[in-house]
């Protein structure tokens, strides 16, 4: 948590009074790492200019510089050579781990385990800090309801309550409770706001959200992050009500810094300033600087707008000095909080690099998180878990042998091909099996910046895979998306198994239907055929460094899966956006005639609901008791019993429905959850309390209200299965 803002006020004011306008503007300028830092001084072009700017104290922050040697070299340049020696803050996309990679955030979120999520972020912070980084551009807390959007992998799903809790846990994990320690780093709540509502799921596309959704769905995770004293907020690429977020005064000044009293600083997204020209909102780069600074975007990432024009705009009076001073105060405060003025090299200790990177404890955290992220979607006839001494196991699918895909796409600090593959995981358990690839998923280069090419034609491995399946008792098929098929710039118009994989699945099924389907993917997939035919399906996302060990432990019963979906899985891409907490419509149906809200060629229902996830045991729900005698603290109790033969963890979920209100309310809203372990035969009474915080919403006048009337309650194992009751608020 940040210390109270006044702690450093005197020092900040003293420093500010010494700064020239150019130096102040410099603090608001962030550059990408750009030259071989330990090599010769850049002699020409853009690199030379950036180098000179650094020396002159005209840069406040760098991104994408990592490694103690490089960070120290740049910090020395600035501290020793610039007039005031104000240290830089070093930002990096530490999204799900630095060198030790934990599951993609959407996968981690399926754990619904806040302590584990906090620990995962903690480990990421320690490794990043050991490499000289002191600021991460995470957590991403954009709500998204559209599986086509590639960045759903980076978020915590579709529900504002869950995303708020997870975002807060991850902020705590990154920032710890004392930012000045070497192993805590500043976090970023991003992207303000609405980026996950890109139309048609196409990245960077137009966003058009109504104010009720803005206040009740998109804002709450940011409010929760600010309550955890998140140091920075990143604005988004998109427009909100026709105004790009970077130039949006209402979002950044009125709401964020006004109503919410945010004390940290706003970082623009990469080039989101200059993109206001493409949006048709700014005439030129000078106009960008004017609009963005006045709207409250404090630091400019890679647009060069402030560095080029802000000083002139202050001189001409188009941007007031107070605007610049406010931004600089905010930036300096975070630098003070991080302890950079006490020791600019606080994060530069080469010994730590050796000690903490890929530390065994970190790998243990990654394994634990990977196991907790796995969701058992289907298990007919209890095919899972498999027996370790089962004879004739076939493993099919290129992803089973893939050490790269499980790292996902946001793993800039990791070594390529460093994940434990599924094959390696099964081998480590000494379980005998035979492997056949079947078909490649991708062909060509696998990089963060290039479009991945999918194998759409080569089926030359089919025959071998089919023959193997035919002679085996059980087939583990590892199918899904390449790690570089989700993430930024990686939207999909299809939610199927890419390339020839569906064909491979059906061909193998034709000779041996005894299939366990292990899915690897960065977003919900729409796989109705698999759900209809395949007896057991495990959702394994992209699980990071320890992926194969977690998957093998789950396949062979050393781990009982407990994950629950943080996002709805559609039956068909045409249903998107699809989410559980929708409104009713005036024609919810079904009706006898066609005139109700439905498709004539597909069901309205999802394939797997939000919150869905099975276990190798069974949890029975009984004895729902609702006590509304204290109207400020409505108590809901339920008894959960493990009626199966093995121990397991359950996530008990509470949903409410405000039946009639001054603005329509969702059919269901998650308002509580608890995760716990029950031994076979063990029971537990779970108790929830519903207060104003859970029962209210922002009305049409944007006031937070709790309105009287009847509320529905559902408590259960997912958003579509539970015990129901009602209570009345008078
Ligand atoms: C992304 C941000 C990220 C930034 C810096 C942008 O393209 O949208 O989320 O933090 O790049 O790498």
PDB file of N, CA and C in Angstrom, residues 562-632:
ATOM      1  N   UNK A 562     -10.201 -28.222  -9.598  1.00  0.00           N
ATOM      2  CA  UNK A 562     -11.183 -27.417  -8.857  1.00  0.00           C
ATOM      3  C   UNK A 562     -11.473 -26.093  -9.546  1.00  0.00           C
ATOM      4  N   UNK A 563     -10.913 -25.883 -10.743  1.00  0.00           N
ATOM      5  CA  UNK A 563     -11.110 -24.602 -11.424  1.00  0.00           C
ATOM      6  C   UNK A 563     -12.549 -24.407 -11.874  1.00  0.00           C
ATOM      7  N   UNK A 564     -12.927 -23.150 -11.971  1.00  0.00           N
ATOM      8  CA  UNK A 564     -14.271 -22.755 -12.417  1.00  0.00           C
ATOM      9  C   UNK A 564     -14.122 -21.672 -13.477  1.00  0.00           C
ATOM     10  N   UNK A 565     -14.894 -21.769 -14.526  1.00  0.00           N
ATOM     11  CA  UNK A 565     -14.707 -20.848 -15.653  1.00  0.00           C
ATOM     12  C   UNK A 565     -14.962 -19.390 -15.266  1.00  0.00           C
ATOM     13  N   UNK A 566     -14.009 -18.507 -15.574  1.00  0.00           N
ATOM     14  CA  UNK A 566     -14.242 -17.079 -15.329  1.00  0.00           C
ATOM     15  C   UNK A 566     -14.913 -16.397 -16.506  1.00  0.00           C
ATOM     16  N   UNK A 567     -15.171 -17.185 -17.568  1.00  0.00           N
ATOM     17  CA  UNK A 567     -15.806 -16.651 -18.776  1.00  0.00           C
ATOM     18  C   UNK A 567     -16.687 -17.723 -19.375  1.00  0.00           C
ATOM     19  N   UNK A 568     -17.814 -17.310 -19.901  1.00  0.00           N
ATOM     20  CA  UNK A 568     -18.743 -18.230 -20.550  1.00  0.00           C
ATOM     21  C   UNK A 568     -18.125 -18.834 -21.807  1.00  0.00           C
ATOM     22  N   UNK A 569     -18.316 -20.112 -22.020  1.00  0.00           N
ATOM     23  CA  UNK A 569     -17.909 -20.757 -23.274  1.00  0.00           C
ATOM     24  C   UNK A 569     -19.140 -20.865 -24.172  1.00  0.00           C
ATOM     25  N   UNK A 570     -19.101 -20.229 -25.341  1.00  0.00           N
ATOM     26  CA  UNK A 570     -20.273 -20.279 -26.226  1.00  0.00           C
ATOM     27  C   UNK A 570     -20.375 -21.613 -26.961  1.00  0.00           C
ATOM     28  N   UNK A 571     -21.532 -21.869 -27.518  1.00  0.00           N
ATOM     29  CA  UNK A 571     -21.704 -23.027 -28.408  1.00  0.00           C
ATOM     30  C   UNK A 571     -21.231 -22.679 -29.813  1.00  0.00           C
ATOM     31  N   UNK A 572     -21.392 -21.403 -30.137  1.00  0.00           N
ATOM     32  CA  UNK A 572     -21.089 -20.960 -31.492  1.00  0.00           C
ATOM     33  C   UNK A 572     -20.601 -19.512 -31.426  1.00  0.00           C
ATOM     34  N   UNK A 573     -19.651 -19.198 -32.288  1.00  0.00           N
ATOM     35  CA  UNK A 573     -19.085 -17.847 -32.278  1.00  0.00           C
ATOM     36  C   UNK A 573     -20.158 -16.784 -32.526  1.00  0.00           C
ATOM     37  N   UNK A 574     -21.215 -17.174 -33.256  1.00  0.00           N
ATOM     38  CA  UNK A 574     -22.289 -16.218 -33.558  1.00  0.00           C
ATOM     39  C   UNK A 574     -23.059 -15.754 -32.330  1.00  0.00           C
ATOM     40  N   UNK A 575     -22.878 -16.422 -31.212  1.00  0.00           N
ATOM     41  CA  UNK A 575     -23.566 -15.990 -29.987  1.00  0.00           C
ATOM     42  C   UNK A 575     -22.835 -14.841 -29.289  1.00  0.00           C
ATOM     43  N   UNK A 576     -21.587 -14.592 -29.690  1.00  0.00           N
ATOM     44  CA  UNK A 576     -20.782 -13.584 -28.986  1.00  0.00           C
ATOM     45  C   UNK A 576     -21.300 -12.176 -29.258  1.00  0.00           C
ATOM     46  N   UNK A 577     -21.260 -11.268 -28.302  1.00  0.00           N
ATOM     47  CA  UNK A 577     -20.815 -11.470 -26.923  1.00  0.00           C
ATOM     48  C   UNK A 577     -21.844 -12.258 -26.101  1.00  0.00           C
ATOM     49  N   UNK A 578     -21.360 -13.226 -25.361  1.00  0.00           N
ATOM     50  CA  UNK A 578     -22.221 -14.093 -24.552  1.00  0.00           C
ATOM     51  C   UNK A 578     -21.711 -14.064 -23.118  1.00  0.00           C
ATOM     52  N   UNK A 579     -22.595 -13.792 -22.177  1.00  0.00           N
ATOM     53  CA  UNK A 579     -22.161 -13.668 -20.780  1.00  0.00           C
ATOM     54  C   UNK A 579     -23.348 -13.983 -19.882  1.00  0.00           C
ATOM     55  N   UNK A 580     -23.030 -14.446 -18.681  1.00  0.00           N
ATOM     56  CA  UNK A 580     -24.111 -14.964 -17.824  1.00  0.00           C
ATOM     57  C   UNK A 580     -24.938 -13.849 -17.198  1.00  0.00           C
ATOM     58  N   UNK A 581     -24.320 -12.699 -16.961  1.00  0.00           N
ATOM     59  CA  UNK A 581     -25.014 -11.639 -16.210  1.00  0.00           C
ATOM     60  C   UNK A 581     -25.667 -10.623 -17.159  1.00  0.00           C
ATOM     61  N   UNK A 582     -26.448 -11.165 -18.081  1.00  0.00           N
ATOM     62  CA  UNK A 582     -27.123 -10.330 -19.076  1.00  0.00           C
ATOM     63  C   UNK A 582     -28.476  -9.840 -18.521  1.00  0.00           C
ATOM     64  N   UNK A 583     -29.073  -8.922 -19.258  1.00  0.00           N
ATOM     65  CA  UNK A 583     -30.430  -8.492 -18.893  1.00  0.00           C
ATOM     66  C   UNK A 583     -31.434  -9.497 -19.441  1.00  0.00           C
ATOM     67  N   UNK A 584     -32.720  -9.316 -19.049  1.00  0.00           N
ATOM     68  CA  UNK A 584     -33.724 -10.310 -19.436  1.00  0.00           C
ATOM     69  C   UNK A 584     -34.230 -10.139 -20.871  1.00  0.00           C
ATOM     70  N   UNK A 585     -34.289  -8.968 -21.360  1.00  0.00           N
ATOM     71  CA  UNK A 585     -35.010  -8.529 -22.571  1.00  0.00           C
ATOM     72  C   UNK A 585     -36.522  -8.560 -22.276  1.00  0.00           C
ATOM     73  N   UNK A 586     -37.266  -7.901 -23.127  1.00  0.00           N
ATOM     74  CA  UNK A 586     -38.723  -7.909 -22.979  1.00  0.00           C
ATOM     75  C   UNK A 586     -39.350  -9.200 -23.472  1.00  0.00           C
ATOM     76  N   UNK A 587     -38.592 -10.007 -24.176  1.00  0.00           N
ATOM     77  CA  UNK A 587     -39.101 -11.270 -24.720  1.00  0.00           C
ATOM     78  C   UNK A 587     -38.159 -12.430 -24.384  1.00  0.00           C
ATOM     79  N   UNK A 588     -38.042 -12.721 -23.094  1.00  0.00           N
ATOM     80  CA  UNK A 588     -37.084 -13.783 -22.749  1.00  0.00           C
ATOM     81  C   UNK A 588     -37.497 -15.148 -23.292  1.00  0.00           C
ATOM     82  N   UNK A 589     -38.793 -15.382 -23.471  1.00  0.00           N
ATOM     83  CA  UNK A 589     -39.266 -16.650 -24.037  1.00  0.00           C
ATOM     84  C   UNK A 589     -38.939 -17.847 -23.157  1.00  0.00           C
ATOM     85  N   UNK A 590     -39.024 -19.061 -23.682  1.00  0.00           N
ATOM     86  CA  UNK A 590     -39.455 -19.343 -25.050  1.00  0.00           C
ATOM     87  C   UNK A 590     -40.963 -19.157 -25.251  1.00  0.00           C
ATOM     88  N   UNK A 591     -41.331 -18.730 -26.454  1.00  0.00           N
ATOM     89  CA  UNK A 591     -42.736 -18.594 -26.837  1.00  0.00           C
ATOM     90  C   UNK A 591     -43.046 -19.591 -27.951  1.00  0.00           C
ATOM     91  N   UNK A 592     -44.343 -19.854 -28.164  1.00  0.00           N
ATOM     92  CA  UNK A 592     -44.719 -20.790 -29.229  1.00  0.00           C
ATOM     93  C   UNK A 592     -44.397 -20.225 -30.608  1.00  0.00           C
ATOM     94  N   UNK A 593     -44.655 -18.939 -30.773  1.00  0.00           N
ATOM     95  CA  UNK A 593     -44.342 -18.313 -32.060  1.00  0.00           C
ATOM     96  C   UNK A 593     -42.886 -17.851 -32.065  1.00  0.00           C
ATOM     97  N   UNK A 594     -42.450 -17.391 -33.220  1.00  0.00           N
ATOM     98  CA  UNK A 594     -41.030 -17.054 -33.340  1.00  0.00           C
ATOM     99  C   UNK A 594     -40.630 -15.760 -32.636  1.00  0.00           C
ATOM    100  N   UNK A 595     -41.608 -14.997 -32.153  1.00  0.00           N
ATOM    101  CA  UNK A 595     -41.311 -13.619 -31.759  1.00  0.00           C
ATOM    102  C   UNK A 595     -40.743 -13.502 -30.351  1.00  0.00           C
ATOM    103  N   UNK A 596     -39.644 -14.124 -30.118  1.00  0.00           N
ATOM    104  CA  UNK A 596     -38.943 -13.969 -28.840  1.00  0.00           C
ATOM    105  C   UNK A 596     -37.446 -13.912 -29.093  1.00  0.00           C
ATOM    106  N   UNK A 597     -36.690 -13.531 -28.101  1.00  0.00           N
ATOM    107  CA  UNK A 597     -35.267 -13.251 -28.298  1.00  0.00           C
ATOM    108  C   UNK A 597     -34.471 -14.553 -28.377  1.00  0.00           C
ATOM    109  N   UNK A 598     -34.246 -14.991 -29.593  1.00  0.00           N
ATOM    110  CA  UNK A 598     -33.537 -16.262 -29.773  1.00  0.00           C
ATOM    111  C   UNK A 598     -32.956 -16.341 -31.181  1.00  0.00           C
ATOM    112  N   UNK A 599     -32.223 -17.411 -31.442  1.00  0.00           N
ATOM    113  CA  UNK A 599     -31.739 -17.704 -32.798  1.00  0.00           C
ATOM    114  C   UNK A 599     -32.606 -18.813 -33.372  1.00  0.00           C
ATOM    115  N   UNK A 600     -32.831 -18.800 -34.675  1.00  0.00           N
ATOM    116  CA  UNK A 600     -33.585 -19.908 -35.260  1.00  0.00           C
ATOM    117  C   UNK A 600     -32.679 -21.111 -35.541  1.00  0.00           C
ATOM    118  N   UNK A 601     -31.364 -20.902 -35.435  1.00  0.00           N
ATOM    119  CA  UNK A 601     -30.458 -21.998 -35.786  1.00  0.00           C
ATOM    120  C   UNK A 601     -29.446 -22.336 -34.692  1.00  0.00           C
ATOM    121  N   UNK A 602     -29.637 -21.798 -33.522  1.00  0.00           N
ATOM    122  CA  UNK A 602     -28.717 -22.135 -32.419  1.00  0.00           C
ATOM    123  C   UNK A 602     -29.420 -21.787 -31.112  1.00  0.00           C
ATOM    124  N   UNK A 603     -29.074 -22.533 -30.085  1.00  0.00           N
ATOM    125  CA  UNK A 603     -29.670 -22.272 -28.772  1.00  0.00           C
ATOM    126  C   UNK A 603     -29.111 -20.968 -28.191  1.00  0.00           C
ATOM    127  N   UNK A 604     -29.818 -20.394 -27.226  1.00  0.00           N
ATOM    128  CA  UNK A 604     -29.285 -19.228 -26.513  1.00  0.00           C
ATOM    129  C   UNK A 604     -28.256 -19.650 -25.476  1.00  0.00           C
ATOM    130  N   UNK A 605     -28.320 -20.917 -25.102  1.00  0.00           N
ATOM    131  CA  UNK A 605     -27.523 -21.380 -23.960  1.00  0.00           C
ATOM    132  C   UNK A 605     -26.048 -21.452 -24.322  1.00  0.00           C
ATOM    133  N   UNK A 606     -25.198 -21.268 -23.319  1.00  0.00           N
ATOM    134  CA  UNK A 606     -23.771 -21.450 -23.575  1.00  0.00           C
ATOM    135  C   UNK A 606     -23.437 -22.937 -23.633  1.00  0.00           C
ATOM    136  N   UNK A 607     -22.217 -23.231 -24.051  1.00  0.00           N
ATOM    137  CA  UNK A 607     -21.748 -24.614 -23.986  1.00  0.00           C
ATOM    138  C   UNK A 607     -21.399 -24.939 -22.532  1.00  0.00           C
ATOM    139  N   UNK A 608     -20.644 -24.049 -21.910  1.00  0.00           N
ATOM    140  CA  UNK A 608     -20.311 -24.183 -20.490  1.00  0.00           C
ATOM    141  C   UNK A 608     -20.516 -22.818 -19.844  1.00  0.00           C
ATOM    142  N   UNK A 609     -21.241 -22.827 -18.753  1.00  0.00           N
ATOM    143  CA  UNK A 609     -21.610 -21.561 -18.121  1.00  0.00           C
ATOM    144  C   UNK A 609     -20.456 -20.970 -17.326  1.00  0.00           C
ATOM    145  N   UNK A 610     -20.525 -19.683 -17.129  1.00  0.00           N
ATOM    146  CA  UNK A 610     -19.620 -19.006 -16.185  1.00  0.00           C
ATOM    147  C   UNK A 610     -19.695 -19.745 -14.841  1.00  0.00           C
ATOM    148  N   UNK A 611     -18.565 -19.983 -14.241  1.00  0.00           N
ATOM    149  CA  UNK A 611     -18.548 -20.645 -12.924  1.00  0.00           C
ATOM    150  C   UNK A 611     -18.559 -22.157 -12.989  1.00  0.00           C
ATOM    151  N   UNK A 612     -18.713 -22.707 -14.215  1.00  0.00           N
ATOM    152  CA  UNK A 612     -18.776 -24.165 -14.349  1.00  0.00           C
ATOM    153  C   UNK A 612     -17.403 -24.800 -14.130  1.00  0.00           C
ATOM    154  N   UNK A 613     -17.382 -25.948 -13.536  1.00  0.00           N
ATOM    155  CA  UNK A 613     -16.141 -26.707 -13.351  1.00  0.00           C
ATOM    156  C   UNK A 613     -16.429 -27.899 -12.460  1.00  0.00           C
ATOM    157  N   UNK A 614     -16.076 -29.099 -12.941  1.00  0.00           N
ATOM    158  CA  UNK A 614     -16.374 -30.325 -12.196  1.00  0.00           C
ATOM    159  C   UNK A 614     -15.167 -30.741 -11.355  1.00  0.00           C
ATOM    160  N   UNK A 615     -15.364 -31.838 -10.632  1.00  0.00           N
ATOM    161  CA  UNK A 615     -14.324 -32.358  -9.740  1.00  0.00           C
ATOM    162  C   UNK A 615     -14.331 -33.878  -9.854  1.00  0.00           C
ATOM    163  N   UNK A 616     -13.286 -34.533  -9.353  1.00  0.00           N
ATOM    164  CA  UNK A 616     -13.318 -35.992  -9.310  1.00  0.00           C
ATOM    165  C   UNK A 616     -14.189 -36.496  -8.163  1.00  0.00           C
ATOM    166  N   UNK A 617     -14.653 -35.571  -7.334  1.00  0.00           N
ATOM    167  CA  UNK A 617     -15.630 -35.948  -6.321  1.00  0.00           C
ATOM    168  C   UNK A 617     -16.930 -35.196  -6.609  1.00  0.00           C
ATOM    169  N   UNK A 618     -17.912 -35.334  -5.727  1.00  0.00           N
ATOM    170  CA  UNK A 618     -19.172 -34.627  -5.943  1.00  0.00           C
ATOM    171  C   UNK A 618     -19.521 -33.811  -4.702  1.00  0.00           C
ATOM    172  N   UNK A 619     -19.997 -32.609  -4.926  1.00  0.00           N
ATOM    173  CA  UNK A 619     -20.397 -31.750  -3.804  1.00  0.00           C
ATOM    174  C   UNK A 619     -21.906 -31.578  -3.817  1.00  0.00           C
ATOM    175  N   UNK A 620     -22.508 -31.907  -2.705  1.00  0.00           N
ATOM    176  CA  UNK A 620     -23.958 -31.796  -2.592  1.00  0.00           C
ATOM    177  C   UNK A 620     -24.307 -30.496  -1.863  1.00  0.00           C
ATOM    178  N   UNK A 621     -25.286 -29.771  -2.385  1.00  0.00           N
ATOM    179  CA  UNK A 621     -25.721 -28.519  -1.750  1.00  0.00           C
ATOM    180  C   UNK A 621     -27.066 -28.739  -1.073  1.00  0.00           C
ATOM    181  N   UNK A 622     -27.200 -28.285   0.181  1.00  0.00           N
ATOM    182  CA  UNK A 622     -28.479 -28.443   0.895  1.00  0.00           C
ATOM    183  C   UNK A 622     -28.635 -27.321   1.917  1.00  0.00           C
ATOM    184  N   UNK A 623     -29.814 -27.299   2.521  1.00  0.00           N
ATOM    185  CA  UNK A 623     -30.093 -26.427   3.678  1.00  0.00           C
ATOM    186  C   UNK A 623     -29.816 -24.947   3.416  1.00  0.00           C
ATOM    187  N   UNK A 624     -30.372 -24.434   2.337  1.00  0.00           N
ATOM    188  CA  UNK A 624     -30.225 -22.988   2.084  1.00  0.00           C
ATOM    189  C   UNK A 624     -31.085 -22.211   3.079  1.00  0.00           C
ATOM    190  N   UNK A 625     -30.470 -21.297   3.789  1.00  0.00           N
ATOM    191  CA  UNK A 625     -31.202 -20.459   4.752  1.00  0.00           C
ATOM    192  C   UNK A 625     -30.894 -18.999   4.436  1.00  0.00           C
ATOM    193  N   UNK A 626     -31.960 -18.203   4.269  1.00  0.00           N
ATOM    194  CA  UNK A 626     -31.761 -16.767   4.009  1.00  0.00           C
ATOM    195  C   UNK A 626     -32.391 -15.997   5.164  1.00  0.00           C
ATOM    196  N   UNK A 627     -31.619 -15.144   5.780  1.00  0.00           N
ATOM    197  CA  UNK A 627     -32.133 -14.385   6.926  1.00  0.00           C
ATOM    198  C   UNK A 627     -31.950 -12.900   6.640  1.00  0.00           C
ATOM    199  N   UNK A 628     -33.086 -12.221   6.356  1.00  0.00           N
ATOM    200  CA  UNK A 628     -33.013 -10.795   6.016  1.00  0.00           C
ATOM    201  C   UNK A 628     -33.499  -9.931   7.179  1.00  0.00           C
ATOM    202  N   UNK A 629     -33.470 -10.483   8.400  1.00  0.00           N
ATOM    203  CA  UNK A 629     -33.981  -9.710   9.539  1.00  0.00           C
ATOM    204  C   UNK A 629     -33.117  -8.462   9.758  1.00  0.00           C
ATOM    205  N   UNK A 630     -31.829  -8.574   9.511  1.00  0.00           N
ATOM    206  CA  UNK A 630     -30.992  -7.375   9.512  1.00  0.00           C
ATOM    207  C   UNK A 630     -30.860  -6.933   8.054  1.00  0.00           C
ATOM    208  N   UNK A 631     -31.560  -5.878   7.721  1.00  0.00           N
ATOM    209  CA  UNK A 631     -31.625  -5.476   6.314  1.00  0.00           C
ATOM    210  C   UNK A 631     -30.302  -4.894   5.805  1.00  0.00           C
ATOM    211  N   UNK A 632     -29.436  -4.565   6.718  1.00  0.00           N
ATOM    212  CA  UNK A 632     -28.118  -4.041   6.300  1.00  0.00           C
ATOM    213  C   UNK A 632     -27.098  -5.163   6.153  1.00  0.00           C
TER     214      UNK A 632
END
